């Protein structure tokens, strides 16, 4: 079974469409690690499309804030402005869908999915030290996580966690990780809608764990088209500009 792994879509329909075209015919089922909405201009379109894909989907911190499951007090003022903008525009059935999304971690077909950390869905796993507890406790050898918007992850064999970086070579849309038996992995597919690792392309992954492979993809999309819609929508300027830099 080949799984399409989507995360941090952030209301960016142009990026999601481009990713789905690039991945066409290469996957059987999809999972979504949360943050369907927030920041971008297309909340209903993205939620509609994720619902059509009938993915196993867990909630992210933006999904919780937009749908009122959590308050947006901990968000910075710019992110909070986007939360309020999104809440006003989501159709009631899409708001309800976000409200009812389950919390991670969840088990899917021999692997796990979580938005942030294994023990705290809202925690950012930036470092091997932060990854260690999750690597030790994860019920499956492979766990996919999101939230940091940084494609890559961590592995553990023995006692010392390693940092994994993936950056497809020039002209290559993806790089492939081979899953080694006896090693535990926390893997981040990257963000569809708002990359933060200096690479403006949309990130996602395709996992075929029967074949012990995970492909880490980066696909260019029409960033300017998204920025134009954000400008028309009156979304905050810093959110528009950061898409140009992947920061
Ligand atoms: Zn996010």
JSON list of C-alpha atoms and ligand atoms in Angstrom, two decimals:
[
{"chain": "A", "resi": 1, "resn": "UNK", "atom": "CA", "xyz": [0.00, 0.00, 0.00]},
{"chain": "A", "resi": 2, "resn": "UNK", "atom": "CA", "xyz": [1.41, 3.38, -1.02]},
{"chain": "A", "resi": 3, "resn": "UNK", "atom": "CA", "xyz": [0.46, 6.30, 1.25]},
{"chain": "A", "resi": 4, "resn": "UNK", "atom": "CA", "xyz": [0.42, 9.94, 0.27]},
{"chain": "A", "resi": 5, "resn": "UNK", "atom": "CA", "xyz": [1.49, 11.91, 3.36]},
{"chain": "A", "resi": 6, "resn": "UNK", "atom": "CA", "xyz": [0.18, 15.48, 3.47]},
{"chain": "A", "resi": 7, "resn": "UNK", "atom": "CA", "xyz": [0.83, 18.07, 6.19]},
{"chain": "A", "resi": 8, "resn": "UNK", "atom": "CA", "xyz": [0.46, 21.77, 6.94]},
{"chain": "A", "resi": 9, "resn": "UNK", "atom": "CA", "xyz": [-1.61, 22.62, 3.89]},
{"chain": "A", "resi": 10, "resn": "UNK", "atom": "CA", "xyz": [-2.57, 26.01, 5.35]},
{"chain": "A", "resi": 11, "resn": "UNK", "atom": "CA", "xyz": [-5.39, 26.96, 2.97]},
{"chain": "A", "resi": 12, "resn": "UNK", "atom": "CA", "xyz": [-3.10, 26.93, -0.08]},
{"chain": "A", "resi": 13, "resn": "UNK", "atom": "CA", "xyz": [-5.16, 25.33, -2.84]},
{"chain": "A", "resi": 14, "resn": "UNK", "atom": "CA", "xyz": [-2.67, 26.12, -5.62]},
{"chain": "A", "resi": 15, "resn": "UNK", "atom": "CA", "xyz": [0.05, 24.18, -3.82]},
{"chain": "A", "resi": 16, "resn": "UNK", "atom": "CA", "xyz": [-2.30, 21.29, -2.95]},
{"chain": "A", "resi": 17, "resn": "UNK", "atom": "CA", "xyz": [-3.56, 21.01, -6.53]},
{"chain": "A", "resi": 18, "resn": "UNK", "atom": "CA", "xyz": [0.00, 21.00, -7.88]},
{"chain": "A", "resi": 19, "resn": "UNK", "atom": "CA", "xyz": [1.04, 18.32, -5.39]},
{"chain": "A", "resi": 20, "resn": "UNK", "atom": "CA", "xyz": [-1.95, 16.11, -6.23]},
{"chain": "A", "resi": 21, "resn": "UNK", "atom": "CA", "xyz": [-1.15, 16.38, -9.95]},
{"chain": "A", "resi": 22, "resn": "UNK", "atom": "CA", "xyz": [2.51, 15.49, -9.37]},
{"chain": "A", "resi": 23, "resn": "UNK", "atom": "CA", "xyz": [1.56, 12.51, -7.20]},
{"chain": "A", "resi": 24, "resn": "UNK", "atom": "CA", "xyz": [-1.19, 11.22, -9.48]},
{"chain": "A", "resi": 25, "resn": "UNK", "atom": "CA", "xyz": [-1.12, 7.43, -9.92]},
{"chain": "A", "resi": 26, "resn": "UNK", "atom": "CA", "xyz": [1.65, 7.03, -7.34]},
{"chain": "A", "resi": 27, "resn": "UNK", "atom": "CA", "xyz": [-0.42, 6.39, -4.20]},
{"chain": "A", "resi": 28, "resn": "UNK", "atom": "CA", "xyz": [-3.33, 4.26, -2.97]},
{"chain": "A", "resi": 29, "resn": "UNK", "atom": "CA", "xyz": [-4.44, 6.00, 0.25]},
{"chain": "A", "resi": 30, "resn": "UNK", "atom": "CA", "xyz": [-3.72, 9.35, 1.84]},
{"chain": "A", "resi": 31, "resn": "UNK", "atom": "CA", "xyz": [-3.16, 10.65, 5.37]},
{"chain": "A", "resi": 32, "resn": "UNK", "atom": "CA", "xyz": [-3.14, 14.26, 6.55]},
{"chain": "A", "resi": 33, "resn": "UNK", "atom": "CA", "xyz": [-1.16, 15.40, 9.60]},
{"chain": "A", "resi": 34, "resn": "UNK", "atom": "CA", "xyz": [-3.21, 18.53, 10.29]},
{"chain": "A", "resi": 35, "resn": "UNK", "atom": "CA", "xyz": [-3.18, 22.30, 9.77]},
{"chain": "A", "resi": 36, "resn": "UNK", "atom": "CA", "xyz": [-5.51, 22.18, 6.81]},
{"chain": "A", "resi": 37, "resn": "UNK", "atom": "CA", "xyz": [-6.25, 25.87, 7.34]},
{"chain": "A", "resi": 38, "resn": "UNK", "atom": "CA", "xyz": [-4.68, 29.08, 8.63]},
{"chain": "A", "resi": 39, "resn": "UNK", "atom": "CA", "xyz": [-2.44, 31.63, 6.81]},
{"chain": "A", "resi": 40, "resn": "UNK", "atom": "CA", "xyz": [-3.64, 31.03, 3.23]},
{"chain": "A", "resi": 41, "resn": "UNK", "atom": "CA", "xyz": [-6.55, 32.27, 1.11]},
{"chain": "A", "resi": 42, "resn": "UNK", "atom": "CA", "xyz": [-8.46, 29.05, 0.27]},
{"chain": "A", "resi": 43, "resn": "UNK", "atom": "CA", "xyz": [-9.78, 27.42, 3.47]},
{"chain": "A", "resi": 44, "resn": "UNK", "atom": "CA", "xyz": [-13.00, 25.95, 2.05]},
{"chain": "A", "resi": 45, "resn": "UNK", "atom": "CA", "xyz": [-11.34, 24.67, -1.11]},
{"chain": "A", "resi": 46, "resn": "UNK", "atom": "CA", "xyz": [-8.61, 22.89, 0.86]},
{"chain": "A", "resi": 47, "resn": "UNK", "atom": "CA", "xyz": [-11.00, 21.37, 3.43]},
{"chain": "A", "resi": 48, "resn": "UNK", "atom": "CA", "xyz": [-13.34, 20.24, 0.63]},
{"chain": "A", "resi": 49, "resn": "UNK", "atom": "CA", "xyz": [-10.47, 18.56, -1.21]},
{"chain": "A", "resi": 50, "resn": "UNK", "atom": "CA", "xyz": [-9.11, 16.80, 1.88]},
{"chain": "A", "resi": 51, "resn": "UNK", "atom": "CA", "xyz": [-12.63, 15.54, 2.63]},
{"chain": "A", "resi": 52, "resn": "UNK", "atom": "CA", "xyz": [-12.89, 14.22, -0.95]},
{"chain": "A", "resi": 53, "resn": "UNK", "atom": "CA", "xyz": [-9.58, 12.40, -0.59]},
{"chain": "A", "resi": 54, "resn": "UNK", "atom": "CA", "xyz": [-11.10, 10.66, 2.48]},
{"chain": "A", "resi": 55, "resn": "UNK", "atom": "CA", "xyz": [-7.78, 10.68, 4.22]},
{"chain": "A", "resi": 56, "resn": "UNK", "atom": "CA", "xyz": [-7.08, 9.60, 7.77]},
{"chain": "A", "resi": 57, "resn": "UNK", "atom": "CA", "xyz": [-6.74, 13.15, 9.10]},
{"chain": "A", "resi": 58, "resn": "UNK", "atom": "CA", "xyz": [-5.73, 14.48, 12.51]},
{"chain": "A", "resi": 59, "resn": "UNK", "atom": "CA", "xyz": [-6.06, 18.03, 13.79]},
{"chain": "A", "resi": 60, "resn": "UNK", "atom": "CA", "xyz": [-3.35, 20.68, 13.89]},
{"chain": "A", "resi": 61, "resn": "UNK", "atom": "CA", "xyz": [-3.11, 23.70, 16.16]},
{"chain": "A", "resi": 62, "resn": "UNK", "atom": "CA", "xyz": [-4.56, 26.00, 13.46]},
{"chain": "A", "resi": 63, "resn": "UNK", "atom": "CA", "xyz": [-7.52, 23.65, 12.90]},
{"chain": "A", "resi": 64, "resn": "UNK", "atom": "CA", "xyz": [-8.21, 23.78, 16.64]},
{"chain": "A", "resi": 65, "resn": "UNK", "atom": "CA", "xyz": [-7.91, 27.57, 16.86]},
{"chain": "A", "resi": 66, "resn": "UNK", "atom": "CA", "xyz": [-10.07, 28.24, 13.78]},
{"chain": "A", "resi": 67, "resn": "UNK", "atom": "CA", "xyz": [-12.83, 25.86, 14.89]},
{"chain": "A", "resi": 68, "resn": "UNK", "atom": "CA", "xyz": [-12.82, 27.00, 18.51]},
{"chain": "A", "resi": 69, "resn": "UNK", "atom": "CA", "xyz": [-11.49, 23.73, 19.99]},
{"chain": "A", "resi": 70, "resn": "UNK", "atom": "CA", "xyz": [-8.61, 25.80, 21.39]},
{"chain": "A", "resi": 71, "resn": "UNK", "atom": "CA", "xyz": [-8.42, 29.56, 21.74]},
{"chain": "A", "resi": 72, "resn": "UNK", "atom": "CA", "xyz": [-6.01, 31.54, 19.57]},
{"chain": "A", "resi": 73, "resn": "UNK", "atom": "CA", "xyz": [-4.42, 33.40, 22.50]},
{"chain": "A", "resi": 74, "resn": "UNK", "atom": "CA", "xyz": [-1.07, 31.68, 22.10]},
{"chain": "A", "resi": 75, "resn": "UNK", "atom": "CA", "xyz": [-0.82, 32.67, 18.44]},
{"chain": "A", "resi": 76, "resn": "UNK", "atom": "CA", "xyz": [1.14, 35.75, 17.43]},
{"chain": "A", "resi": 77, "resn": "UNK", "atom": "CA", "xyz": [-1.06, 38.68, 16.28]},
{"chain": "A", "resi": 78, "resn": "UNK", "atom": "CA", "xyz": [-0.48, 37.96, 12.58]},
{"chain": "A", "resi": 79, "resn": "UNK", "atom": "CA", "xyz": [-1.36, 34.27, 12.82]},
{"chain": "A", "resi": 80, "resn": "UNK", "atom": "CA", "xyz": [-4.35, 35.19, 15.00]},
{"chain": "A", "resi": 81, "resn": "UNK", "atom": "CA", "xyz": [-5.60, 37.64, 12.35]},
{"chain": "A", "resi": 82, "resn": "UNK", "atom": "CA", "xyz": [-5.51, 34.80, 9.80]},
{"chain": "A", "resi": 83, "resn": "UNK", "atom": "CA", "xyz": [-7.34, 32.51, 12.24]},
{"chain": "A", "resi": 84, "resn": "UNK", "atom": "CA", "xyz": [-10.17, 35.04, 12.61]},
{"chain": "A", "resi": 85, "resn": "UNK", "atom": "CA", "xyz": [-10.29, 35.70, 8.84]},
{"chain": "A", "resi": 86, "resn": "UNK", "atom": "CA", "xyz": [-10.51, 31.92, 8.23]},
{"chain": "A", "resi": 87, "resn": "UNK", "atom": "CA", "xyz": [-13.19, 31.36, 10.86]},
{"chain": "A", "resi": 88, "resn": "UNK", "atom": "CA", "xyz": [-15.44, 33.97, 9.23]},
{"chain": "A", "resi": 89, "resn": "UNK", "atom": "CA", "xyz": [-15.16, 32.37, 5.81]},
{"chain": "A", "resi": 90, "resn": "UNK", "atom": "CA", "xyz": [-15.39, 28.65, 6.48]},
{"chain": "A", "resi": 91, "resn": "UNK", "atom": "CA", "xyz": [-18.75, 27.14, 5.64]},
{"chain": "A", "resi": 92, "resn": "UNK", "atom": "CA", "xyz": [-20.48, 25.73, 8.75]},
{"chain": "A", "resi": 93, "resn": "UNK", "atom": "CA", "xyz": [-20.03, 22.09, 7.69]},
{"chain": "A", "resi": 94, "resn": "UNK", "atom": "CA", "xyz": [-16.30, 22.64, 7.18]},
{"chain": "A", "resi": 95, "resn": "UNK", "atom": "CA", "xyz": [-15.97, 24.30, 10.59]},
{"chain": "A", "resi": 96, "resn": "UNK", "atom": "CA", "xyz": [-17.76, 21.31, 12.09]},
{"chain": "A", "resi": 97, "resn": "UNK", "atom": "CA", "xyz": [-15.46, 18.94, 10.22]},
{"chain": "A", "resi": 98, "resn": "UNK", "atom": "CA", "xyz": [-12.40, 20.67, 11.73]},
{"chain": "A", "resi": 99, "resn": "UNK", "atom": "CA", "xyz": [-13.98, 20.64, 15.20]},
{"chain": "A", "resi": 100, "resn": "UNK", "atom": "CA", "xyz": [-14.40, 16.87, 15.02]},
{"chain": "A", "resi": 101, "resn": "UNK", "atom": "CA", "xyz": [-10.94, 15.98, 13.71]},
{"chain": "A", "resi": 102, "resn": "UNK", "atom": "CA", "xyz": [-9.25, 13.49, 16.03]},
{"chain": "A", "resi": 103, "resn": "UNK", "atom": "CA", "xyz": [-6.16, 14.24, 18.05]},
{"chain": "A", "resi": 104, "resn": "UNK", "atom": "CA", "xyz": [-2.86, 12.56, 17.22]},
{"chain": "A", "resi": 105, "resn": "UNK", "atom": "CA", "xyz": [-1.13, 10.23, 17.55]},
{"chain": "A", "resi": 106, "resn": "UNK", "atom": "CA", "xyz": [-3.24, 7.80, 15.54]},
{"chain": "A", "resi": 107, "resn": "UNK", "atom": "CA", "xyz": [-2.19, 4.45, 14.13]},
{"chain": "A", "resi": 108, "resn": "UNK", "atom": "CA", "xyz": [-2.67, 3.82, 10.42]},
{"chain": "A", "resi": 109, "resn": "UNK", "atom": "CA", "xyz": [-1.77, 0.52, 8.81]},
{"chain": "A", "resi": 110, "resn": "UNK", "atom": "CA", "xyz": [1.49, -0.13, 10.69]},
{"chain": "A", "resi": 111, "resn": "UNK", "atom": "CA", "xyz": [2.66, 3.46, 11.08]},
{"chain": "A", "resi": 112, "resn": "UNK", "atom": "CA", "xyz": [1.64, 6.43, 13.27]},
{"chain": "A", "resi": 113, "resn": "UNK", "atom": "CA", "xyz": [0.69, 10.02, 12.56]},
{"chain": "A", "resi": 114, "resn": "UNK", "atom": "CA", "xyz": [0.89, 13.03, 14.87]},
{"chain": "A", "resi": 115, "resn": "UNK", "atom": "CA", "xyz": [0.76, 16.78, 14.25]},
{"chain": "A", "resi": 116, "resn": "UNK", "atom": "CA", "xyz": [3.50, 17.89, 16.67]},
{"chain": "A", "resi": 117, "resn": "UNK", "atom": "CA", "xyz": [5.16, 15.50, 19.13]},
{"chain": "A", "resi": 118, "resn": "UNK", "atom": "CA", "xyz": [4.13, 11.99, 20.19]},
{"chain": "A", "resi": 119, "resn": "UNK", "atom": "CA", "xyz": [3.32, 13.16, 23.73]},
{"chain": "A", "resi": 120, "resn": "UNK", "atom": "CA", "xyz": [2.03, 16.64, 22.88]},
{"chain": "A", "resi": 121, "resn": "UNK", "atom": "CA", "xyz": [0.24, 17.41, 19.63]},
{"chain": "A", "resi": 122, "resn": "UNK", "atom": "CA", "xyz": [1.16, 21.11, 19.95]},
{"chain": "A", "resi": 123, "resn": "UNK", "atom": "CA", "xyz": [4.91, 20.71, 20.60]},
{"chain": "A", "resi": 124, "resn": "UNK", "atom": "CA", "xyz": [7.49, 21.51, 17.91]},
{"chain": "A", "resi": 125, "resn": "UNK", "atom": "CA", "xyz": [10.02, 18.71, 17.34]},
{"chain": "A", "resi": 126, "resn": "UNK", "atom": "CA", "xyz": [13.01, 20.73, 16.15]},
{"chain": "A", "resi": 127, "resn": "UNK", "atom": "CA", "xyz": [15.93, 18.80, 17.63]},
{"chain": "A", "resi": 128, "resn": "UNK", "atom": "CA", "xyz": [17.13, 15.25, 18.33]},
{"chain": "A", "resi": 129, "resn": "UNK", "atom": "CA", "xyz": [16.71, 15.93, 22.06]},
{"chain": "A", "resi": 130, "resn": "UNK", "atom": "CA", "xyz": [13.04, 16.81, 21.52]},
{"chain": "A", "resi": 131, "resn": "UNK", "atom": "CA", "xyz": [12.59, 13.81, 19.21]},
{"chain": "A", "resi": 132, "resn": "UNK", "atom": "CA", "xyz": [14.06, 11.25, 21.60]},
{"chain": "A", "resi": 133, "resn": "UNK", "atom": "CA", "xyz": [11.02, 10.62, 23.84]},
{"chain": "A", "resi": 134, "resn": "UNK", "atom": "CA", "xyz": [8.80, 10.10, 20.82]},
{"chain": "A", "resi": 135, "resn": "UNK", "atom": "CA", "xyz": [11.31, 7.83, 19.11]},
{"chain": "A", "resi": 136, "resn": "UNK", "atom": "CA", "xyz": [11.56, 5.68, 22.24]},
{"chain": "A", "resi": 137, "resn": "UNK", "atom": "CA", "xyz": [7.81, 5.55, 22.89]},
{"chain": "A", "resi": 138, "resn": "UNK", "atom": "CA", "xyz": [6.34, 5.36, 19.41]},
{"chain": "A", "resi": 139, "resn": "UNK", "atom": "CA", "xyz": [4.25, 2.19, 19.01]},
{"chain": "A", "resi": 140, "resn": "UNK", "atom": "CA", "xyz": [5.37, 1.76, 15.38]},
{"chain": "A", "resi": 141, "resn": "UNK", "atom": "CA", "xyz": [8.82, 1.93, 13.73]},
{"chain": "A", "resi": 142, "resn": "UNK", "atom": "CA", "xyz": [7.71, 4.88, 11.58]},
{"chain": "A", "resi": 143, "resn": "UNK", "atom": "CA", "xyz": [5.82, 7.97, 12.80]},
{"chain": "A", "resi": 144, "resn": "UNK", "atom": "CA", "xyz": [5.03, 10.89, 10.55]},
{"chain": "A", "resi": 145, "resn": "UNK", "atom": "CA", "xyz": [4.81, 14.34, 12.12]},
{"chain": "A", "resi": 146, "resn": "UNK", "atom": "CA", "xyz": [4.31, 17.91, 10.92]},
{"chain": "A", "resi": 147, "resn": "UNK", "atom": "CA", "xyz": [3.97, 21.30, 12.65]},
{"chain": "A", "resi": 148, "resn": "UNK", "atom": "CA", "xyz": [7.57, 22.52, 12.12]},
{"chain": "A", "resi": 149, "resn": "UNK", "atom": "CA", "xyz": [7.14, 22.80, 8.33]},
{"chain": "A", "resi": 150, "resn": "UNK", "atom": "CA", "xyz": [10.68, 21.39, 7.97]},
{"chain": "A", "resi": 151, "resn": "UNK", "atom": "CA", "xyz": [11.05, 18.42, 5.65]},
{"chain": "A", "resi": 152, "resn": "UNK", "atom": "CA", "xyz": [13.27, 15.75, 7.22]},
{"chain": "A", "resi": 153, "resn": "UNK", "atom": "CA", "xyz": [13.27, 14.10, 10.60]},
{"chain": "A", "resi": 154, "resn": "UNK", "atom": "CA", "xyz": [15.04, 11.89, 13.09]},
{"chain": "A", "resi": 155, "resn": "UNK", "atom": "CA", "xyz": [16.05, 8.26, 13.41]},
{"chain": "A", "resi": 156, "resn": "UNK", "atom": "CA", "xyz": [17.08, 6.15, 16.39]},
{"chain": "A", "resi": 157, "resn": "UNK", "atom": "CA", "xyz": [19.18, 3.03, 16.38]},
{"chain": "A", "resi": 158, "resn": "UNK", "atom": "CA", "xyz": [20.75, 2.33, 19.73]},
{"chain": "A", "resi": 159, "resn": "UNK", "atom": "CA", "xyz": [20.81, 5.36, 22.01]},
{"chain": "A", "resi": 160, "resn": "UNK", "atom": "CA", "xyz": [21.77, 8.34, 19.88]},
{"chain": "A", "resi": 161, "resn": "UNK", "atom": "CA", "xyz": [19.18, 9.95, 17.59]},
{"chain": "A", "resi": 162, "resn": "UNK", "atom": "CA", "xyz": [20.32, 11.10, 14.15]},
{"chain": "A", "resi": 163, "resn": "UNK", "atom": "CA", "xyz": [19.03, 14.05, 12.13]},
{"chain": "A", "resi": 164, "resn": "UNK", "atom": "CA", "xyz": [17.77, 13.27, 8.63]},
{"chain": "A", "resi": 165, "resn": "UNK", "atom": "CA", "xyz": [17.79, 15.82, 5.82]},
{"chain": "A", "resi": 166, "resn": "UNK", "atom": "CA", "xyz": [16.20, 15.33, 2.45]},
{"chain": "A", "resi": 167, "resn": "UNK", "atom": "CA", "xyz": [16.64, 17.68, -0.45]},
{"chain": "A", "resi": 168, "resn": "UNK", "atom": "CA", "xyz": [15.95, 16.30, -3.90]},
{"chain": "A", "resi": 169, "resn": "UNK", "atom": "CA", "xyz": [18.93, 16.84, -6.22]},
{"chain": "A", "resi": 170, "resn": "UNK", "atom": "CA", "xyz": [18.56, 19.42, -9.01]},
{"chain": "A", "resi": 171, "resn": "UNK", "atom": "CA", "xyz": [16.11, 18.17, -11.61]},
{"chain": "A", "resi": 172, "resn": "UNK", "atom": "CA", "xyz": [14.85, 15.43, -9.27]},
{"chain": "A", "resi": 173, "resn": "UNK", "atom": "CA", "xyz": [11.39, 15.81, -7.71]},
{"chain": "A", "resi": 174, "resn": "UNK", "atom": "CA", "xyz": [12.12, 13.52, -4.78]},
{"chain": "A", "resi": 175, "resn": "UNK", "atom": "CA", "xyz": [14.79, 11.75, -2.74]},
{"chain": "A", "resi": 176, "resn": "UNK", "atom": "CA", "xyz": [14.24, 8.30, -1.27]},
{"chain": "A", "resi": 177, "resn": "UNK", "atom": "CA", "xyz": [14.83, 7.08, 2.28]},
{"chain": "A", "resi": 178, "resn": "UNK", "atom": "CA", "xyz": [15.25, 3.35, 2.79]},
{"chain": "A", "resi": 179, "resn": "UNK", "atom": "CA", "xyz": [13.75, 2.21, 6.10]},
{"chain": "A", "resi": 180, "resn": "UNK", "atom": "CA", "xyz": [16.26, 0.02, 7.95]},
{"chain": "A", "resi": 181, "resn": "UNK", "atom": "CA", "xyz": [15.00, -2.80, 10.19]},
{"chain": "A", "resi": 182, "resn": "UNK", "atom": "CA", "xyz": [15.74, -2.15, 13.87]},
{"chain": "A", "resi": 183, "resn": "UNK", "atom": "CA", "xyz": [15.65, 1.63, 13.43]},
{"chain": "A", "resi": 184, "resn": "UNK", "atom": "CA", "xyz": [12.82, 3.94, 14.57]},
{"chain": "A", "resi": 185, "resn": "UNK", "atom": "CA", "xyz": [11.90, 7.03, 12.56]},
{"chain": "A", "resi": 186, "resn": "UNK", "atom": "CA", "xyz": [10.12, 10.33, 13.11]},
{"chain": "A", "resi": 187, "resn": "UNK", "atom": "CA", "xyz": [9.62, 11.72, 9.61]},
{"chain": "A", "resi": 188, "resn": "UNK", "atom": "CA", "xyz": [8.27, 15.10, 8.51]},
{"chain": "A", "resi": 189, "resn": "UNK", "atom": "CA", "xyz": [6.97, 15.24, 4.91]},
{"chain": "A", "resi": 190, "resn": "UNK", "atom": "CA", "xyz": [7.36, 19.04, 4.86]},
{"chain": "A", "resi": 191, "resn": "UNK", "atom": "CA", "xyz": [4.60, 21.60, 4.43]},
{"chain": "A", "resi": 192, "resn": "UNK", "atom": "CA", "xyz": [2.34, 21.80, 1.40]},
{"chain": "A", "resi": 193, "resn": "UNK", "atom": "CA", "xyz": [1.21, 25.37, 1.91]},
{"chain": "A", "resi": 194, "resn": "UNK", "atom": "CA", "xyz": [3.95, 27.29, 3.72]},
{"chain": "A", "resi": 195, "resn": "UNK", "atom": "CA", "xyz": [7.51, 25.95, 3.49]},
{"chain": "A", "resi": 196, "resn": "UNK", "atom": "CA", "xyz": [9.90, 27.22, 6.17]},
{"chain": "A", "resi": 197, "resn": "UNK", "atom": "CA", "xyz": [13.22, 25.64, 5.22]},
{"chain": "A", "resi": 198, "resn": "UNK", "atom": "CA", "xyz": [14.29, 28.20, 2.64]},
{"chain": "A", "resi": 199, "resn": "UNK", "atom": "CA", "xyz": [12.93, 26.16, -0.27]},
{"chain": "A", "resi": 200, "resn": "UNK", "atom": "CA", "xyz": [9.69, 27.71, -1.57]},
{"chain": "A", "resi": 201, "resn": "UNK", "atom": "CA", "xyz": [8.48, 24.47, -3.15]},
{"chain": "A", "resi": 202, "resn": "UNK", "atom": "CA", "xyz": [5.62, 22.42, -1.65]},
{"chain": "A", "resi": 203, "resn": "UNK", "atom": "CA", "xyz": [6.78, 19.40, 0.38]},
{"chain": "A", "resi": 204, "resn": "UNK", "atom": "CA", "xyz": [5.09, 16.04, 0.83]},
{"chain": "A", "resi": 205, "resn": "UNK", "atom": "CA", "xyz": [5.97, 12.35, 1.06]},
{"chain": "A", "resi": 206, "resn": "UNK", "atom": "CA", "xyz": [4.91, 9.03, -0.43]},
{"chain": "A", "resi": 207, "resn": "UNK", "atom": "CA", "xyz": [5.52, 5.99, 1.79]},
{"chain": "A", "resi": 208, "resn": "UNK", "atom": "CA", "xyz": [5.55, 2.37, 0.68]},
{"chain": "A", "resi": 209, "resn": "UNK", "atom": "CA", "xyz": [6.47, 0.63, 3.90]},
{"chain": "A", "resi": 210, "resn": "UNK", "atom": "CA", "xyz": [6.08, -2.87, 2.44]},
{"chain": "A", "resi": 211, "resn": "UNK", "atom": "CA", "xyz": [8.96, -1.90, 0.16]},
{"chain": "A", "resi": 212, "resn": "UNK", "atom": "CA", "xyz": [10.69, 0.01, 3.00]},
{"chain": "A", "resi": 213, "resn": "UNK", "atom": "CA", "xyz": [10.81, 3.28, 1.11]},
{"chain": "A", "resi": 214, "resn": "UNK", "atom": "CA", "xyz": [9.70, 6.82, 1.81]},
{"chain": "A", "resi": 215, "resn": "UNK", "atom": "CA", "xyz": [9.99, 9.41, -0.97]},
{"chain": "A", "resi": 216, "resn": "UNK", "atom": "CA", "xyz": [10.42, 13.04, 0.09]},
{"chain": "A", "resi": 217, "resn": "UNK", "atom": "CA", "xyz": [9.08, 15.30, -2.65]},
{"chain": "A", "resi": 218, "resn": "UNK", "atom": "CA", "xyz": [9.47, 19.01, -3.48]},
{"chain": "A", "resi": 219, "resn": "UNK", "atom": "CA", "xyz": [7.32, 20.49, -6.20]},
{"chain": "A", "resi": 220, "resn": "UNK", "atom": "CA", "xyz": [7.28, 24.10, -7.45]},
{"chain": "A", "resi": 221, "resn": "UNK", "atom": "CA", "xyz": [3.88, 25.80, -7.59]},
{"chain": "A", "resi": 222, "resn": "UNK", "atom": "CA", "xyz": [2.58, 29.22, -8.65]},
{"chain": "A", "resi": 223, "resn": "UNK", "atom": "CA", "xyz": [3.42, 31.17, -5.48]},
{"chain": "A", "resi": 224, "resn": "UNK", "atom": "CA", "xyz": [2.43, 34.51, -7.04]},
{"chain": "A", "resi": 225, "resn": "UNK", "atom": "CA", "xyz": [-1.11, 33.32, -7.77]},
{"chain": "A", "resi": 226, "resn": "UNK", "atom": "CA", "xyz": [-1.53, 32.51, -4.07]},
{"chain": "A", "resi": 227, "resn": "UNK", "atom": "CA", "xyz": [-0.02, 35.85, -3.03]},
{"chain": "A", "resi": 228, "resn": "UNK", "atom": "CA", "xyz": [-2.45, 37.71, -5.30]},
{"chain": "A", "resi": 229, "resn": "UNK", "atom": "CA", "xyz": [-5.44, 35.99, -3.70]},
{"chain": "A", "resi": 230, "resn": "UNK", "atom": "CA", "xyz": [-4.03, 36.76, -0.24]},
{"chain": "A", "resi": 231, "resn": "UNK", "atom": "CA", "xyz": [-3.67, 40.44, -1.16]},
{"chain": "A", "resi": 232, "resn": "UNK", "atom": "CA", "xyz": [-7.24, 40.56, -2.49]},
{"chain": "A", "resi": 233, "resn": "UNK", "atom": "CA", "xyz": [-8.43, 38.88, 0.70]},
{"chain": "A", "resi": 234, "resn": "UNK", "atom": "CA", "xyz": [-6.64, 41.46, 2.87]},
{"chain": "A", "resi": 235, "resn": "UNK", "atom": "CA", "xyz": [-4.55, 38.85, 4.70]},
{"chain": "A", "resi": 236, "resn": "UNK", "atom": "CA", "xyz": [-1.53, 40.22, 6.63]},
{"chain": "A", "resi": 237, "resn": "UNK", "atom": "CA", "xyz": [1.42, 41.33, 4.47]},
{"chain": "A", "resi": 238, "resn": "UNK", "atom": "CA", "xyz": [4.11, 39.28, 6.31]},
{"chain": "A", "resi": 239, "resn": "UNK", "atom": "CA", "xyz": [2.17, 36.08, 5.55]},
{"chain": "A", "resi": 240, "resn": "UNK", "atom": "CA", "xyz": [2.11, 37.03, 1.86]},
{"chain": "A", "resi": 241, "resn": "UNK", "atom": "CA", "xyz": [5.82, 37.90, 1.70]},
{"chain": "A", "resi": 242, "resn": "UNK", "atom": "CA", "xyz": [7.13, 34.82, 3.49]},
{"chain": "A", "resi": 243, "resn": "UNK", "atom": "CA", "xyz": [5.88, 32.51, 0.74]},
{"chain": "A", "resi": 244, "resn": "UNK", "atom": "CA", "xyz": [8.47, 34.12, -1.58]},
{"chain": "A", "resi": 245, "resn": "UNK", "atom": "CA", "xyz": [11.30, 33.07, 0.71]},
{"chain": "A", "resi": 246, "resn": "UNK", "atom": "CA", "xyz": [10.10, 29.77, 2.11]},
{"chain": "A", "resi": 247, "resn": "UNK", "atom": "CA", "xyz": [10.54, 31.15, 5.63]},
{"chain": "B", "resi": 1, "resn": "LIG", "atom": "ZN1", "xyz": [1.41, 24.39, 10.38]}
]
